[in-house]
């Protein structure tokens, strides 16, 4: 088996599974309960929260809310800011290459609640330039949300430069979805007002994620009830998922450079091999080595992906969150691809366990299929 779909989900690490199992056995009481075991669970949850912030080089200036994943975190960030600060202004800026969990709530805020939404253009590498952001910033902007690393192409945003522009406007907050960035590329965490991520993209467990935000920010909650997580997200917090998430983040950050070096070797081998085939590569050369996106010139991507799957080589045709719906990639369209190119893209996404031998088998198999399968 060759698994080249880590941007969709990764295998949980042994340390993560161990942390989850131990927390389930030792701290099974509700962290909100007032008895001794409940208080012990609550203290352990607070410890995990502090540890998570510390891993990002943050402290009491920020808060961490444990959530079900990046989609919930992105919705809470956008709607929580919009509803709390609409008296300051009603303009929201996002990139035109965002994940649907940012695009959809932003569009809902515009359609149902009267916010003005501007989708910033991306350049040929798929990123928003500082000049493009600066062109649209004004006193009515209350939130800017731009991906750290694009989930389809691996394009890396210059978050530091973008944040400096946003912070010239004291009413505006800067949010970034870092789901494909944490543990993979260097990130200026302290420069961000809010950031979100999901555990299962970094060898954590599905159903775990978090939103990190400055302590001075007031978020309108999406879920009301018992007032857990400082009233921002009601519902019993899963301490085992929180512990597993923090373990996953710690592992990935501690091995960032080592893993990046391993993945870059495989990525570069794939890049050079794909240049010899009948495809167009859309991932920028200076992007994340963990993601490589290309479009088939004369074949239907879904057919090739299925043929690869039958040979136990697993890749994606699009972001896994929307891959069961056949459509042109909005990310590639925003980058200037034709509708045909955007409808026939394949994403190869890696982790540190992938090898050069797997890359060679993939390229040989893909080359054979492109010759054997009829053109569309």
C-alpha atoms as one frame of an Amber mdcrd trajectory, in Angstrom:
protein
   0.000   0.000   0.000   1.146   3.517  -0.847  -0.684   6.225   1.079  -0.256
   9.657  -0.518  -3.302  11.322   1.068  -2.012  12.683   4.372  -3.542  16.126
   3.773  -6.911  14.385   4.085  -6.011  12.416   7.205  -2.985  10.871   8.876
  -2.449   7.698  10.877  -2.539   8.468  14.635   0.875   8.036  16.231   1.424
   5.465  19.015   2.129   8.247  21.525  -1.156   9.959  20.620  -3.157   6.752
  21.024  -1.398   6.083  24.323  -2.225   9.572  25.629  -5.858   9.099  24.607
  -6.129   5.681  26.272  -4.441   6.763  29.521  -6.614   9.855  29.870  -9.710
   7.737  29.283  -8.707   5.336  32.043  -7.324   7.767  34.618  -9.437  10.896
  34.049 -12.820   9.593  32.944 -14.795  11.901  35.247 -16.492  14.971  33.846
 -14.031  17.904  34.124 -16.956  20.123  35.190 -17.967  17.916  38.132 -17.392
  19.403  41.595 -16.267  16.179  43.321 -12.634  15.243  43.767 -12.244  13.127
  40.634 -14.021  15.750  38.552 -11.746  18.462  39.933  -8.708  16.311  39.101
  -9.961  15.958  35.518 -10.537  19.706  35.364  -6.996  20.419  36.561  -5.578
  18.017  34.002  -7.606  19.732  31.271  -6.201  23.113  32.331  -2.696  21.635
  32.247  -3.216  20.398  28.694  -4.529  23.824  27.691  -1.469  25.569  29.135
   0.844  23.022  27.551  -0.736  23.590  24.143  -0.250  27.350  24.366   3.328
  26.841  25.519   4.084  24.639  22.498   3.175  27.592  20.292   5.321  29.952
  22.348   2.246  31.602  23.836   1.029  32.161  27.369  -1.653  34.036  29.264
  -1.990  36.506  26.395  -3.930  33.761  24.552  -6.660  31.220  25.181  -7.158
  27.749  23.746 -10.601  26.267  23.143 -10.772  22.523  22.483 -13.163  21.754
  19.627 -14.144  18.961  17.237 -11.795  20.082  14.457 -10.797  22.924  12.175
 -14.236  23.282  10.574 -15.834  24.091  13.930 -12.877  26.295  14.858 -13.127
  28.273  11.613 -16.867  28.750  12.052 -16.375  29.909  15.639 -13.602  32.306
  14.626 -15.553  33.939  11.796 -18.998  34.045  13.336 -17.710  34.669  16.847
 -15.791  37.753  15.729 -18.486  38.978  13.334 -21.324  38.870  15.841 -19.254
  40.340  18.683 -17.706  43.229  16.771 -20.243  44.181  14.104 -20.684  47.529
  15.817 -17.121  48.360  14.684 -17.767  47.550  11.036 -19.248  44.832   8.859
 -16.520  44.087   6.338 -14.768  40.703   6.205 -11.845  39.788   3.951 -10.900
  36.219   3.017  -8.741  34.821   0.255 -10.343  33.416  -2.874  -8.523  30.132
  -2.205  -9.812  29.346   1.290 -11.039  26.027   2.625 -14.864  25.688   2.469
 -15.066  25.863   6.277 -13.978  29.499   5.961 -15.663  30.369   2.670 -19.095
  29.009   3.584 -19.549  30.748   6.969 -18.197  33.966   5.457 -20.768  33.761
   2.677 -23.515  32.988   5.184 -22.572  36.078   7.190 -22.884  38.133   4.021
 -26.127  36.580   2.758 -28.044  36.335   6.037 -26.583  38.965   8.337 -25.638
  41.850   6.069 -21.852  41.655   6.276 -19.793  42.805   3.311 -17.544  40.007
   2.078 -14.521  40.574  -0.150 -12.618  37.604  -1.568  -9.028  38.678  -2.123
  -7.406  37.610  -5.379  -4.460  35.218  -5.271  -1.453  35.381  -7.567  -0.180
  32.637  -9.869   1.339  30.858  -6.843  -2.042  30.817  -5.103  -1.314  33.303
  -2.311  -2.645  36.726  -1.351   0.113  39.301  -1.730   0.592  42.072   0.842
  -0.251  44.574  -1.914  -3.597  42.879  -2.602  -4.509  42.870   1.081  -3.456
  46.493   1.565  -5.631  47.534  -1.363  -8.771  46.348   0.417  -8.061  47.227
   4.049 -10.016  50.123   5.529 -11.613  51.228   8.803 -14.693  49.025   8.262
 -12.757  45.732   8.142 -13.173  43.737  11.355 -11.756  40.378  10.273  -9.242
  39.017   7.760  -8.951  35.239   7.332  -6.189  33.776   5.152  -4.936  30.176
   5.053  -1.444  29.495   6.341  -0.818  26.648   3.874  -3.317  25.877   1.140
  -4.826  22.418   1.548  -4.957  21.742  -2.218  -1.712  23.233  -3.527   0.559
  23.676  -0.519   0.995  27.402  -1.246   2.469  29.144   1.822   1.121  32.554
   2.837   3.448  35.217   4.232   1.481  35.487   7.461   3.956  37.797   9.118
   3.760  40.410   6.346  -0.031  40.083   6.095  -0.513  40.428   9.841   1.492
  43.647   9.924  -0.891  45.175   7.390  -4.007  44.034   9.277  -2.686  45.362
  12.573  -2.322  48.869  11.192  -6.103  48.932  11.582  -6.924  48.626  15.312
 -10.498  47.426  14.726  -9.437  44.446  12.590  -8.444  40.921  13.678  -6.317
  38.470  11.700  -7.262  34.770  11.615  -5.547  31.885   9.854  -6.509  28.258
   9.320  -3.225  26.479  10.098  -4.470  22.935   9.584  -1.867  22.161   6.904
   0.841  24.332   8.456   1.383  23.227  12.063   4.371  20.919  12.351   5.162
  21.339   8.664   6.342  24.929   8.146   7.479  27.733  10.424   4.569  29.907
  11.584   4.628  33.292  13.398   1.994  32.225  15.927   2.310  35.367  18.056
   1.491  37.519  15.013  -1.957  35.971  14.667  -5.037  37.059  16.604  -6.744
  33.703  16.068  -5.715  30.413  14.482  -7.391  27.062  14.073  -6.323  23.510
  13.326  -7.420  19.885  13.329  -5.769  16.940  15.067  -6.174  14.227  12.470
  -4.037  16.121   9.940  -0.969  15.847  12.203  -1.160  12.244  13.431  -3.850
  13.053  15.977  -7.350  11.633  16.364 -10.416  12.594  14.359 -12.814  14.766
  16.329 -10.049  16.819  17.953  -9.049  20.377  17.160  -8.659  23.803  18.685
  -9.039  27.527  18.234  -6.312  29.695  19.747  -7.119  33.382  20.222  -5.959
  36.459  22.090  -7.382  36.725  25.602  -8.646  40.230  24.882 -11.008  38.945
  22.176 -14.671  38.328  22.981 -16.217  35.563  20.890 -19.957  35.081  20.526
 -20.460  31.325  21.078 -22.115  29.094  18.497 -23.117  26.451  21.054 -24.883
  27.435  24.278 -25.453  25.287  27.335 -23.348  24.617  30.396 -20.837  27.373
  29.723 -17.748  25.181  29.354 -14.558  26.525  27.762 -15.041  29.949  29.372
 -18.531  30.093  27.893 -17.203  30.025  24.343 -18.156  26.421  23.578 -20.656
  24.636  25.805 -20.676  20.868  26.080 -18.636  18.374  28.066 -15.012  18.657
  27.007 -13.296  15.412  26.014 -10.124  15.402  28.100  -8.801  12.308  26.259
  -9.150  14.068  22.898  -7.544  17.210  24.325  -4.607  15.208  25.695  -4.170
  13.379  22.402  -4.266  16.653  20.458  -1.601  18.287  22.609   0.574  15.191
  22.285   0.233  15.275  18.510   1.160  18.961  18.325   4.159  18.405  20.581
   5.448  15.526  18.471   5.050  17.367  15.194   6.644  20.606  16.361   9.609
  18.820  17.939  10.369  16.960  14.691   9.478  19.733  12.228  12.881  20.200
  10.584  13.717  16.498  10.580  10.396  15.548   8.986  10.533  18.427   6.525
  13.904  17.202   5.247  12.578  13.667   4.715   9.435  14.840   2.937  11.322
  17.323   0.738  13.414  14.503  -0.779  10.273  12.606  -1.801   8.482  15.763
  -2.936  11.352  16.858  -5.179  11.625  13.400  -6.719   7.904  13.445  -7.500
   8.091  17.003  -8.862  10.886  16.149 -11.297   9.117  12.974 -12.392   5.763
  14.693 -12.953   7.429  17.294 -15.195   8.098  14.452 -17.657   4.446  13.372
 -17.795   1.321  14.722 -19.502   0.300  16.950 -16.576   0.403  20.566 -15.427
   1.772  21.174 -11.940  -0.084  23.845  -9.963   1.721  23.672  -6.639   4.300
  26.472  -6.407   7.964  25.486  -6.231   8.339  27.390  -2.952   5.270  25.778
  -1.383   4.951  23.181   1.351   6.738  19.941   0.408   3.854  18.027   1.976
   1.392  18.835  -0.841   1.778  18.451  -4.597  -1.133  19.302  -6.889  -1.240
  18.703 -10.644  -3.846  18.570 -13.384  -4.182  15.896 -16.062  -4.095  17.329
 -19.570  -6.006  14.588 -21.383  -7.479  12.246 -18.786 -10.309  12.351 -16.256
  -8.832  12.610 -12.777 -11.497  10.470 -11.104 -10.770   7.602 -13.493  -7.025
   7.732 -12.880  -7.465   8.042  -9.106  -9.710   4.971  -9.083  -7.225   3.039
 -11.244  -4.457   3.962  -8.793  -6.667   2.932  -5.884  -7.161  -0.515  -7.414
  -3.383  -0.868  -7.246  -3.450   0.261  -3.583  -2.000   3.687  -4.332  -4.139
   6.292  -2.600  -4.322   9.932  -3.688  -7.087  12.572  -3.833  -8.871  14.412
  -6.627  -9.624  17.416  -4.391  -9.938  18.523  -0.799 -11.308  15.487   1.040
 -14.030  17.629   2.610 -15.698  18.058  -0.787 -14.241  15.256  -2.927 -17.514
  13.310  -3.183 -18.994  16.225  -5.121 -17.556  16.480  -8.621 -16.747  20.082
  -9.419 -13.951  22.301 -10.569 -11.485  23.307  -7.872 -12.211  26.886  -6.811
  -8.611  27.154  -5.639  -7.210  26.348  -9.080  -9.762  28.577 -10.782  -8.650
  31.420  -8.530  -5.074  30.732  -9.657  -6.054  31.118 -13.314  -6.629  27.495
 -14.309  -9.183  26.685 -16.976 -12.373  24.927 -15.910 -11.081  21.762 -17.569
  -7.794  21.908 -15.636  -9.555  22.699 -12.383 -11.873  19.718 -12.878  -9.066
  17.205 -13.397  -6.619  17.878 -10.595  -4.935  15.258  -8.460  -3.442  15.986
  -5.042  -0.545  13.966  -3.707   0.077  14.686  -0.028   2.899  13.240   2.018
   4.157  12.606   5.508   7.532  11.649   6.918   6.867   7.910   6.510   6.732
   8.090   2.699   9.792   6.893   0.791  11.572   7.471  -2.507  10.728   3.896
  -3.470   7.017   4.658  -3.054   7.452   7.780  -5.165   9.117   5.746  -7.913
   6.325   3.147  -7.911   3.719   5.911  -8.052   5.358   7.664 -11.005   5.851
   4.415 -12.926   2.235   3.393 -12.302   0.853   6.805 -13.221   2.928   6.904
 -16.413   1.589   3.490 -17.435  -2.008   4.455 -16.713  -1.754   7.675 -18.728
  -0.691   5.544 -21.695  -3.236   2.755 -21.214  -6.370   4.679 -20.200  -8.328
   6.301 -23.024  -8.296  10.077 -23.279 -11.496  11.782 -22.151
